[in-house]
Coordinates of C-alpha atoms in Angstrom, one line a residue:
M1 CA 37.2 -9.8 -25.4
L2 CA 34.0 -9.7 -23.3
T3 CA 34.9 -6.3 -21.8
S4 CA 35.3 -4.7 -25.0
I5 CA 32.0 -6.0 -26.3
F6 CA 30.3 -4.5 -23.3
K7 CA 32.0 -1.2 -23.9
H8 CA 31.1 -1.3 -27.4
I9 CA 27.1 -1.9 -26.7
Q10 CA 27.6 0.9 -23.8
N11 CA 29.3 3.4 -26.2
K12 CA 26.4 2.7 -28.8
L13 CA 23.5 3.1 -26.3
N14 CA 25.0 6.3 -24.8
S15 CA 25.4 8.0 -28.2
L16 CA 21.7 7.3 -28.9
P17 CA 19.2 10.6 -28.7
V18 CA 17.0 10.3 -25.7
K19 CA 13.5 10.9 -27.2
K20 CA 10.5 12.3 -25.0
D21 CA 8.3 9.2 -25.6
H22 CA 11.4 6.9 -24.7
K23 CA 11.6 8.6 -21.3
R24 CA 8.0 8.2 -20.7
R25 CA 8.1 4.6 -21.6
Y26 CA 10.9 3.9 -19.1
N27 CA 9.3 6.1 -16.2
S28 CA 5.3 5.8 -16.3
K29 CA 4.9 2.6 -17.9
L30 CA 7.4 0.3 -16.0
F31 CA 7.8 2.1 -12.8
S32 CA 5.0 4.8 -11.9
G33 CA 2.0 2.4 -12.2
K34 CA -0.4 5.2 -13.2
A35 CA -2.8 2.8 -15.1
L36 CA -5.3 3.0 -12.4
G37 CA -4.6 6.5 -11.1
I38 CA -7.5 9.3 -11.2
N39 CA -6.4 12.1 -9.2
Q40 CA -3.0 14.0 -9.8
I41 CA -1.4 15.1 -6.5
E42 CA 2.0 17.0 -5.8
K43 CA 5.3 15.4 -5.8
P44 CA 6.4 15.0 -2.1
K45 CA 9.0 17.6 -1.1
L46 CA 12.1 15.9 0.0
F47 CA 14.9 16.6 2.3
L48 CA 17.7 14.2 1.0
L49 CA 20.7 12.9 3.1
G50 CA 23.6 11.2 1.3
T51 CA 26.8 11.7 -0.3
C52 CA 27.8 11.5 -3.9
Q53 CA 25.3 9.2 -5.2
A54 CA 22.6 11.3 -3.4
E55 CA 23.9 14.2 -5.7
R56 CA 22.9 12.5 -8.7
I57 CA 19.5 11.9 -7.3
Y58 CA 19.3 15.7 -6.7
E59 CA 20.4 16.6 -10.0
T60 CA 17.5 14.3 -11.7
A61 CA 14.9 15.5 -9.3
Q62 CA 15.7 19.2 -10.1
Q63 CA 15.4 18.6 -13.7
H64 CA 11.8 17.1 -13.1
N65 CA 10.6 19.9 -11.1
W66 CA 10.9 18.2 -7.7
L67 CA 11.3 20.4 -4.7
I68 CA 14.4 18.8 -2.8
R69 CA 17.2 20.1 -0.7
H70 CA 20.3 17.8 -0.5
Q71 CA 22.3 17.8 2.7
L72 CA 25.6 16.3 2.7
C73 CA 25.7 13.3 5.0
D74 CA 27.6 9.9 5.3
F75 CA 25.6 8.8 8.4
G76 CA 28.8 8.4 10.8
F77 CA 28.8 8.3 14.3
Y78 CA 30.4 11.7 14.7
T79 CA 27.4 13.2 12.6
T80 CA 24.2 14.8 14.1
P81 CA 21.0 14.5 12.2
E82 CA 20.2 17.6 10.5
K83 CA 17.0 19.4 11.6
C84 CA 14.3 19.2 9.1
D85 CA 11.5 21.7 8.4
T86 CA 8.6 19.3 8.8
E87 CA 6.1 22.1 8.2
Y88 CA 7.7 22.3 4.6
F89 CA 9.0 19.0 3.6
D90 CA 6.7 15.9 3.2
G91 CA 9.6 13.5 3.6
V92 CA 13.0 12.6 4.5
L93 CA 15.0 10.4 2.0
L94 CA 17.9 8.8 3.5
N95 CA 20.6 7.5 0.9
P96 CA 23.2 5.6 3.5
T97 CA 26.6 5.2 2.3
L98 CA 27.8 1.6 2.2
R99 CA 31.7 2.2 2.3
A100 CA 31.0 4.3 5.4
I101 CA 29.4 1.5 7.0
L102 CA 31.9 -1.1 5.8
A103 CA 34.9 1.0 7.0
A104 CA 33.2 1.6 10.4
A105 CA 33.0 -2.3 10.7
D106 CA 36.7 -3.1 9.7
E107 CA 39.3 -2.9 12.5
N108 CA 41.6 -1.0 10.3
G109 CA 38.9 1.4 8.8
N110 CA 39.3 -0.3 5.4
G111 CA 35.9 -0.1 3.7
D112 CA 36.9 -0.4 0.1
I113 CA 38.8 -3.8 -0.4
L114 CA 37.3 -6.6 1.5
N115 CA 38.4 -9.8 0.0
K116 CA 41.1 -10.7 3.0
Q117 CA 38.4 -9.7 5.8
L118 CA 35.7 -11.7 4.2
A119 CA 37.9 -14.8 3.2
S120 CA 39.4 -14.9 7.0
D121 CA 36.3 -14.4 9.1
Y122 CA 33.3 -13.9 7.0
Q123 CA 30.7 -14.3 10.1
S124 CA 32.2 -11.8 12.4
F125 CA 32.7 -9.3 9.6
E126 CA 28.9 -9.6 8.7
K127 CA 28.0 -9.2 12.2
R128 CA 29.9 -6.0 12.8
A129 CA 28.7 -4.5 9.6
I130 CA 24.8 -5.2 10.6
T131 CA 25.5 -3.9 14.0
V132 CA 27.1 -0.6 12.5
M133 CA 24.6 -0.1 9.9
C134 CA 21.7 -0.5 12.6
N135 CA 23.3 2.0 14.9
M136 CA 24.0 4.3 12.3
L137 CA 20.7 4.3 10.8
S138 CA 18.5 4.0 13.8
R139 CA 19.7 7.5 15.0
Y140 CA 18.4 9.0 11.8
I141 CA 15.2 7.0 11.6
A142 CA 14.4 7.5 15.4
Y143 CA 15.0 11.4 15.1
Y144 CA 12.8 11.9 11.9
H145 CA 10.1 9.1 11.8
K146 CA 7.5 10.6 14.5
E147 CA 7.3 13.8 12.5
I148 CA 7.6 13.3 8.9
T149 CA 7.9 10.2 6.5
V150 CA 11.0 8.6 6.0
F151 CA 12.1 7.1 2.8
V152 CA 15.3 4.8 3.1
I153 CA 17.1 3.6 -0.2
S154 CA 18.7 0.2 -0.3
F155 CA 22.3 -0.7 -1.1
I156 CA 23.1 -1.5 -4.7
E157 CA 24.2 -5.1 -4.7
P158 CA 27.0 -6.6 -6.8
P159 CA 26.6 -9.0 -9.2
A160 CA 25.6 -12.7 -8.2
S161 CA 28.9 -14.1 -9.4
A162 CA 31.0 -11.3 -7.7
S163 CA 33.6 -13.6 -6.5
G164 CA 34.1 -15.5 -9.7
L165 CA 32.3 -17.8 -12.1
I166 CA 32.7 -21.0 -10.1
N167 CA 33.2 -19.7 -6.5
K168 CA 30.8 -19.7 -3.8
N169 CA 29.0 -16.6 -4.4
R170 CA 25.7 -17.0 -2.3
Q171 CA 27.5 -18.4 0.9
Q172 CA 30.4 -16.0 2.2
S173 CA 31.2 -13.2 -0.6
I174 CA 30.7 -9.6 -1.0
Y175 CA 27.4 -10.2 -2.7
T176 CA 26.1 -12.2 0.1
L177 CA 27.2 -9.5 2.7
I178 CA 25.5 -6.7 0.8
R179 CA 22.3 -8.7 0.4
T180 CA 22.3 -9.4 3.9
L181 CA 22.8 -5.9 4.7
N182 CA 19.8 -5.0 2.5
D183 CA 17.7 -7.7 4.4
E184 CA 18.5 -6.1 7.8
L185 CA 17.9 -2.6 6.5
E186 CA 14.7 -3.4 5.2
A187 CA 13.9 -5.1 8.6
L188 CA 15.1 -2.2 10.4
C189 CA 12.6 0.1 8.4
Y190 CA 9.5 -1.9 9.0
A191 CA 10.1 -1.9 12.5
Q192 CA 8.9 1.6 13.1
P193 CA 5.9 3.1 11.5
N194 CA 6.2 5.9 8.9
V195 CA 9.4 4.5 7.4
Y196 CA 9.5 3.0 3.9
Y197 CA 12.3 0.8 2.3
I198 CA 13.0 1.9 -1.3
E199 CA 14.5 -1.1 -3.3
I200 CA 16.9 0.1 -5.8
N201 CA 18.2 -3.1 -7.3
D202 CA 15.1 -4.0 -9.4
V203 CA 15.0 -0.8 -11.0
R204 CA 18.9 -0.8 -11.6
T205 CA 18.5 -4.5 -13.4
L206 CA 15.8 -3.5 -15.5
L207 CA 17.6 -0.8 -16.9
G208 CA 20.5 -2.7 -17.8
D209 CA 22.9 -3.3 -14.8
R210 CA 26.0 -3.2 -16.8
L211 CA 25.1 0.4 -18.4
V212 CA 24.3 2.1 -14.8
Y213 CA 26.1 0.0 -12.1
D214 CA 29.9 1.1 -11.6
G215 CA 30.9 -1.8 -9.8
Y216 CA 32.0 -3.6 -12.9
D217 CA 34.7 -0.8 -13.2
I218 CA 35.1 0.6 -9.7
N219 CA 35.1 -1.5 -6.3
Y220 CA 31.9 -3.0 -5.4
A221 CA 32.0 -1.1 -1.8
H222 CA 31.5 2.1 -3.8
A223 CA 28.0 0.7 -4.5
S224 CA 27.0 3.7 -6.9
Y225 CA 26.3 4.1 -10.7
Y226 CA 27.9 6.3 -13.5
A227 CA 27.5 10.1 -13.4
G228 CA 26.3 11.7 -16.7
R229 CA 24.9 8.4 -18.6
A230 CA 21.5 8.5 -20.0
R231 CA 20.5 5.3 -18.3
T232 CA 21.6 6.6 -14.8
H233 CA 19.5 9.5 -15.6
H234 CA 16.6 7.1 -16.1
L235 CA 17.5 5.1 -13.1
N236 CA 17.3 8.2 -10.9
Q237 CA 13.9 9.1 -12.6
A238 CA 12.6 5.7 -11.9
L239 CA 13.6 5.9 -8.2
L240 CA 11.8 9.3 -7.8
Y241 CA 8.7 7.6 -9.4
K242 CA 8.9 4.8 -7.0
I243 CA 9.1 7.6 -4.1
E244 CA 6.0 9.3 -5.6
S245 CA 4.1 6.1 -5.8
I246 CA 4.8 5.0 -2.2
W247 CA 3.6 8.7 -1.5
R248 CA 0.2 8.0 -3.2
V249 CA 0.0 4.7 -1.1
V250 CA 0.8 6.5 2.1
K251 CA -1.9 9.4 1.3
C252 CA -4.4 6.7 0.1
I253 CA -5.0 8.4 -3.2
D254 CA -7.5 6.5 -5.4
P255 CA -7.4 3.0 -3.7
V256 CA -8.9 0.0 -5.3
K257 CA -11.0 -1.6 -2.6
L258 CA -13.0 -4.1 -5.0
I259 CA -11.7 -6.3 -8.1
I260 CA -14.3 -7.7 -10.3
T261 CA -13.3 -10.1 -12.8
D262 CA -14.8 -11.8 -15.9
L263 CA -14.0 -15.5 -16.5
D264 CA -13.8 -16.7 -20.2
N265 CA -10.6 -15.1 -21.9
T266 CA -10.1 -13.2 -18.5
L267 CA -9.2 -15.7 -15.6
W268 CA -8.6 -18.5 -18.1
E269 CA -7.9 -18.6 -21.7
G270 CA -10.9 -19.7 -24.1
V271 CA -14.5 -20.1 -23.4
L272 CA -14.7 -23.3 -21.5
A273 CA -18.5 -23.9 -22.4
E274 CA -17.1 -24.6 -25.9
Q275 CA -14.9 -27.3 -24.9
D276 CA -15.6 -30.9 -25.2
I277 CA -12.6 -31.9 -22.8
I278 CA -11.3 -29.5 -20.2
E279 CA -7.7 -29.9 -19.4
G280 CA -6.9 -27.4 -16.6
W281 CA -3.4 -26.4 -17.6
R282 CA -4.2 -25.6 -21.4
H283 CA -6.4 -22.8 -20.1
T284 CA -4.3 -21.4 -17.3
E285 CA -0.6 -21.8 -18.6
G286 CA 1.0 -18.5 -19.3
W287 CA -0.7 -15.0 -18.4
P288 CA -3.8 -16.6 -16.7
L289 CA -1.4 -18.0 -14.0
G290 CA 0.2 -14.5 -13.5
Y291 CA -3.1 -12.9 -13.5
A292 CA -4.5 -15.4 -10.7
E293 CA -1.3 -15.1 -8.8
A294 CA -1.8 -11.2 -8.7
L295 CA -5.4 -11.4 -7.6
I296 CA -4.4 -13.6 -4.9
Q297 CA -1.7 -10.8 -3.9
C298 CA -4.3 -8.2 -4.0
Q299 CA -6.5 -10.1 -1.7
Q300 CA -3.9 -10.4 0.9
R301 CA -3.7 -6.7 0.7
G302 CA -7.3 -6.6 1.8
I303 CA -8.9 -5.8 -1.7
L304 CA -12.1 -7.9 -2.2
L305 CA -12.5 -9.9 -5.3
A306 CA -15.7 -10.9 -7.0
I307 CA -16.7 -12.6 -10.2
C308 CA -19.1 -11.3 -13.0
S309 CA -19.5 -13.5 -15.6
K310 CA -22.1 -14.3 -18.3
N311 CA -22.6 -18.0 -18.1
D312 CA -24.6 -21.1 -17.1
T313 CA -24.0 -20.8 -13.3
E314 CA -23.7 -24.5 -12.1
R315 CA -21.6 -25.7 -15.2
T316 CA -19.4 -22.6 -15.0
L317 CA -18.7 -23.4 -11.2
E318 CA -17.8 -26.9 -11.8
N319 CA -15.4 -25.8 -14.6
F320 CA -13.8 -23.2 -12.3
K321 CA -13.0 -26.0 -9.7
M322 CA -11.9 -28.3 -12.5
V323 CA -9.4 -25.9 -14.0
W324 CA -8.1 -23.9 -10.9
K325 CA -8.3 -26.7 -8.4
S326 CA -6.9 -25.4 -5.2
K327 CA -4.6 -22.5 -6.6
I328 CA -7.5 -20.0 -6.5
T329 CA -10.8 -21.0 -5.3
L330 CA -14.5 -19.7 -5.3
D331 CA -14.0 -19.1 -1.3
D332 CA -11.7 -16.0 -2.4
F333 CA -14.4 -14.1 -4.0
C334 CA -16.6 -12.3 -1.8
S335 CA -19.4 -12.2 -4.3
I336 CA -20.1 -14.5 -7.2
Q337 CA -22.6 -13.5 -10.2
I338 CA -22.8 -15.9 -13.0
N339 CA -25.7 -15.7 -15.1
W340 CA -27.2 -14.1 -18.3
E341 CA -28.1 -10.6 -16.9
A342 CA -26.4 -7.6 -18.1
K343 CA -23.0 -7.0 -16.5
S344 CA -23.9 -3.7 -15.1
K345 CA -26.7 -5.1 -13.2
N346 CA -24.7 -7.7 -11.6
I347 CA -22.1 -5.3 -10.8
A348 CA -24.7 -3.3 -9.0
K349 CA -25.5 -6.2 -6.9
I350 CA -21.9 -6.7 -5.9
L351 CA -21.4 -3.1 -4.9
A352 CA -24.7 -3.4 -2.9
E353 CA -23.2 -6.5 -1.0
T354 CA -20.0 -5.1 -0.4
N355 CA -20.7 -1.4 0.2
V356 CA -18.0 -0.1 -2.1
L357 CA -18.1 2.8 -4.3
P358 CA -18.0 2.6 -8.2
Q359 CA -14.9 4.8 -7.9
N360 CA -13.1 2.4 -5.5
T361 CA -13.7 -0.5 -7.8
L362 CA -11.8 -2.2 -11.0
F363 CA -13.6 -4.3 -13.4
I364 CA -11.4 -6.3 -15.7
D365 CA -13.0 -8.1 -19.0
D366 CA -11.5 -9.0 -22.1
N367 CA -14.4 -7.7 -24.2
P368 CA -14.5 -4.0 -24.8
L369 CA -18.3 -4.0 -25.4
E370 CA -18.8 -5.4 -21.8
I371 CA -16.6 -2.7 -20.5
A372 CA -18.3 0.0 -22.5
E373 CA -21.8 -1.4 -20.9
V374 CA -20.7 -1.1 -17.3
K375 CA -18.9 2.0 -18.0
Q376 CA -22.3 3.7 -19.3
F377 CA -24.1 2.9 -15.9
F378 CA -21.0 3.3 -13.6
P379 CA -18.9 6.1 -15.3
E380 CA -16.5 6.3 -12.1
I381 CA -15.7 2.7 -12.2
R382 CA -12.0 1.8 -13.3
V383 CA -11.4 -0.7 -16.0
L384 CA -8.8 -3.0 -17.6
T385 CA -9.4 -5.1 -21.0
V386 CA -7.2 -6.7 -23.3
P387 CA -4.3 -7.1 -23.9
Q388 CA -4.4 -9.4 -21.0
E389 CA -0.4 -9.6 -20.6
G390 CA -0.4 -6.3 -18.7
W391 CA -2.9 -7.1 -16.0
R392 CA -0.5 -8.8 -13.7
R393 CA 2.0 -5.9 -13.7
I394 CA -0.6 -3.4 -13.2
L395 CA -2.4 -5.2 -10.2
L396 CA 1.0 -6.0 -8.7
F397 CA 2.8 -2.5 -8.7
S398 CA 0.1 0.2 -9.1
P399 CA 0.1 2.3 -5.9
E400 CA -3.8 2.1 -6.1
T401 CA -3.7 -1.8 -5.4
Q402 CA -1.4 -1.5 -2.4
I403 CA -1.7 -0.3 1.3
S404 CA 1.0 1.1 3.8
S405 CA 0.4 -1.6 6.1
I406 CA -1.3 -5.1 6.1
T407 CA -3.4 -5.4 9.3
E408 CA -5.2 -8.1 10.9
E409 CA -8.6 -6.7 9.4
S410 CA -6.9 -6.4 6.0
K411 CA -6.1 -10.0 5.9
K412 CA -9.6 -11.2 6.7
R413 CA -11.8 -8.7 4.7
T414 CA -13.2 -11.3 2.5
V415 CA -14.4 -13.3 5.5
L416 CA -15.8 -10.0 7.3
I417 CA -17.9 -9.3 4.0
N418 CA -19.3 -12.8 3.9
A419 CA -20.3 -12.2 7.6
K420 CA -22.0 -9.0 6.5
K421 CA -24.0 -10.9 3.8
A422 CA -25.1 -13.6 6.3
R423 CA -26.4 -10.8 8.5
D424 CA -28.2 -9.4 5.4
E425 CA -29.7 -12.6 4.8
I426 CA -31.3 -13.2 8.2
I427 CA -32.5 -9.6 8.6
Q428 CA -35.0 -10.5 5.8
T429 CA -36.5 -12.9 8.0
L430 CA -36.9 -11.2 11.3
P431 CA -38.2 -8.1 12.6
R432 CA -35.3 -5.4 12.6
E433 CA -35.2 -5.1 16.5
E434 CA -35.5 -9.0 17.2
F435 CA -32.7 -9.2 14.4
L436 CA -30.3 -6.6 16.2
K437 CA -30.7 -8.3 19.6
S438 CA -30.0 -11.6 18.4
L439 CA -26.5 -10.3 17.1
N440 CA -25.1 -9.9 20.6
L441 CA -23.3 -6.9 19.4
E442 CA -20.3 -5.9 21.5
L443 CA -18.2 -2.4 20.7
H444 CA -14.8 -2.6 22.3
Q445 CA -13.5 1.0 22.9
N446 CA -9.6 2.0 23.2
S447 CA -8.4 5.4 23.5
I448 CA -5.0 6.4 21.7
I449 CA -2.9 9.3 22.6
N450 CA 0.1 8.8 20.3
S451 CA 1.3 6.9 17.1
M452 CA 2.9 3.9 19.2
H453 CA -0.6 2.2 20.2
P454 CA -0.8 -1.3 18.7
R455 CA -4.1 -0.3 17.0
F456 CA -3.0 3.0 15.5
E457 CA -2.0 1.7 12.0
R458 CA -5.3 0.1 11.5
A459 CA -7.0 3.4 12.9
L460 CA -5.1 5.6 10.6
E461 CA -5.8 3.5 7.4
L462 CA -9.5 3.4 8.2
I463 CA -9.4 7.4 8.5
N464 CA -7.6 7.7 5.3
K465 CA -9.4 5.1 3.2
T466 CA -13.0 5.8 4.3
N467 CA -15.4 7.8 2.0
Q468 CA -18.9 6.9 2.5
F469 CA -19.2 7.5 6.3
N470 CA -16.7 10.2 6.8
S471 CA -17.7 13.3 8.5
T472 CA -14.9 15.6 6.9
G473 CA -13.2 13.3 4.2
Q474 CA -9.8 14.6 5.6
R475 CA -6.7 12.6 5.3
W476 CA -4.0 12.8 7.8
S477 CA 0.0 12.2 7.4
Y478 CA 1.8 11.2 10.3
A479 CA 3.1 14.6 11.0
E480 CA -0.3 15.9 11.2
I481 CA -1.9 13.2 13.4
N482 CA 1.3 13.7 15.8
H483 CA 0.5 17.4 15.9
F484 CA -3.1 16.5 16.7
F485 CA -1.9 14.4 19.6
K486 CA 0.5 16.8 20.9
S487 CA -2.2 19.6 20.8
G488 CA -4.5 17.6 23.1
G489 CA -6.4 15.3 20.7
L490 CA -7.6 11.9 21.4
M491 CA -8.2 9.1 19.1
F492 CA -11.0 6.6 19.9
T493 CA -11.1 3.1 18.2
Y494 CA -14.1 0.6 18.2
A495 CA -13.6 -3.0 17.4
A496 CA -17.2 -4.8 16.8
K497 CA -17.9 -8.4 17.8
D498 CA -21.1 -10.3 16.9
R499 CA -22.1 -13.7 16.7
F500 CA -21.0 -14.0 13.1
A501 CA -17.4 -12.6 13.4
E502 CA -15.1 -10.5 15.1
H503 CA -14.9 -7.4 12.8
G504 CA -11.9 -5.9 14.2
V505 CA -11.5 -2.0 14.3
I506 CA -14.6 -0.8 12.2
S507 CA -14.7 2.9 13.6
V508 CA -12.5 5.9 14.8
L509 CA -13.2 9.1 16.1
L510 CA -10.9 12.0 16.7
L511 CA -11.7 14.3 19.5
R512 CA -10.0 17.5 20.7
N513 CA -11.5 20.2 23.3
C514 CA -14.9 18.6 23.1
V515 CA -15.0 18.9 19.5
I516 CA -15.4 15.7 17.3
E517 CA -12.8 16.5 14.6
Q518 CA -13.6 13.5 12.4
F519 CA -15.9 10.4 12.7
V520 CA -15.5 7.4 10.4
L521 CA -17.3 4.1 10.1
S522 CA -16.5 1.0 8.0
C523 CA -19.2 -0.1 5.4
R524 CA -19.4 -3.5 6.6
V525 CA -21.2 -2.3 9.7
F526 CA -23.8 0.1 8.4
G527 CA -27.3 -0.1 9.8
L528 CA -26.6 -1.8 13.1
G529 CA -26.8 1.4 15.3
I530 CA -23.1 1.4 16.0
E531 CA -22.9 5.0 14.9
Q532 CA -25.4 6.3 17.3
A533 CA -24.1 4.4 20.0
I534 CA -20.4 5.9 19.6
I535 CA -21.8 9.3 19.5
A536 CA -23.9 8.6 22.7
T537 CA -21.0 7.0 24.5
I538 CA -18.3 10.0 23.7
T539 CA -21.0 12.8 24.4
N540 CA -22.6 11.3 27.7
K541 CA -19.3 10.2 29.2
L542 CA -16.6 12.5 28.3
C543 CA -18.3 16.2 27.6
S544 CA -20.9 17.1 30.3
E545 CA -21.6 20.5 28.6
G546 CA -22.1 18.9 25.2
M547 CA -19.9 18.8 22.1
H548 CA -19.5 20.0 18.6
L549 CA -19.5 17.9 15.6
K550 CA -17.4 18.8 12.7
S551 CA -19.0 17.8 9.0
L552 CA -18.3 18.9 5.4
E553 CA -19.9 17.5 2.5
T554 CA -17.6 15.7 0.3
G555 CA -19.8 14.5 -2.6
K556 CA -18.9 10.8 -1.4
N557 CA -20.0 10.9 2.3
H558 CA -23.6 10.6 1.6
S559 CA -23.9 7.9 4.2
F560 CA -22.5 10.2 6.9
I561 CA -24.9 13.0 5.9
N562 CA -27.8 10.9 6.0
F563 CA -26.9 9.8 9.6
L564 CA -26.4 13.5 10.6
D565 CA -29.9 14.2 9.1
S566 CA -31.5 11.5 11.1
L567 CA -30.1 13.2 14.3
A568 CA -32.1 16.3 13.5
L569 CA -29.9 18.5 15.1
Q570 CA -30.5 22.2 15.4
T571 CA -27.0 23.0 15.4
S572 CA -23.6 21.2 15.3
K573 CA -23.7 20.9 18.9
I574 CA -24.8 17.5 20.6
H575 CA -26.0 18.0 24.1
Q576 CA -25.4 15.5 27.1
N577 CA -27.9 12.6 26.9
Q578 CA -29.7 13.9 23.6
I579 CA -28.4 10.7 22.2
V580 CA -29.1 7.4 23.4
T581 CA -27.1 4.0 23.1
P582 CA -29.4 1.3 21.4
S583 CA -30.3 -1.3 23.8
W584 CA -28.8 -4.1 21.8
I585 CA -25.3 -2.8 21.7
Q586 CA -22.8 -3.5 24.7
I587 CA -20.0 -0.9 25.0
I588 CA -16.9 -2.1 26.6
H589 CA -14.2 0.4 27.5
E590 CA -10.5 -1.0 27.4
A591 CA -7.3 0.7 28.1

């Protein structure tokens, strides 16, 4: 009876015409996360490896004008990774075949029906399956990831009650086995740089599991979806949008570095100043809890948080503590501007304190009039306003609020900005040189010759996210940076430490054949003489005949252009001993 009802619903849905706006609702709003995007980029050109399931992805990609090539591959031990033209393709998309892995794990080569094997010795079979999968896919990942970005699609997981309505589904079942394989697959992907795990199961569930997943009618090990159905087309389209979104993250397109939030009807429901009695849960239950959780998640990705609210300062700070207690605290915000001044003026203060550009800032406020006032002064700032229910999804899933890897510097960015603010306060009370000497400033230099260095990930992140002090504005892919290394290029990283904090890697310089190809510096350490010290060290120690400094005005790198002007160079060449390291900076050369 239940099956016939499912089939009736399925036939009804498949018979419905697919409207263009219906497609857009599935793709753009649910999966592409384009609410915060500014610049369009070309879709990545993909080299797809897989079997019949990959064929469905290939067909959808072609219909939506993706440049893609499909190579038939089941990742078996007898196969050899296909050579990929890394000059043409942007990424390799691996769609591993579950039944091939399960067959290789079974002593009799049976990868289709596993009930007996799992019932007799689940632990041994699971261990063999994990080993087989890791050995199969490790060969392909190792072959590609140093030259090109690798995307790996997860296995489709069976329904949670795959073993029956009252059996132990979460302990030793086909459901548990495939979930465990996905856990191990994700770990395998993130053990190597430039490899990204693509989860397909959340998309599949959202689109209607019974309407796309063929495991209800075909064996679970097949782990695929129905061909020719509208929902299957949507699933593949959503999967491609996921890849496009990850590509935006990898390329650091339009990153949000700072989120400024209002309070009343934004971080909590209602206007607290109008309440005689404040019961915290009444003002946070529902969308405010989801919004606050998303803000903390963004902070853990390295995004700075700030408050801009029209209110009485002291009373509002007390209300904040009363409402949120320890769930989200005032210490989570790097700047708090609560007063009755225009919000544009307060946002200007926040931007000055954090050294973040308006185009890398997101302002969230329930009042469209406040949004309009801020946009008048900062046209490039990104904004969100009512309805509040959409904020959480946008913050959690937009590519602009994510980073390709979370580094130690990312985790403690709020602490480091607060250290900068402490420096800024003290400099107002001392003569400049006396203040700089009091910092006990150290620069720790590392040289990097390949992408395996432990500081490489942070260095690449800094290059690709820095705008203000960036000599050329160039963004680098893994393939491009590896080609740079192979052609004799060196990457120098500089970690700063002063009496306020250990700031981590704050500058990167790319050097090849006595040419500074690119030079970037974090906005947290502007004005300390660090940029001068780095140029002096490189020029005086490495190139006795001097070196050339490449530069390009990008419209955003005003800080670098000002530094260049301060050097008063007649040409792009910097001669040995032309620039001197400031006396208050100690350079420490590390391996």
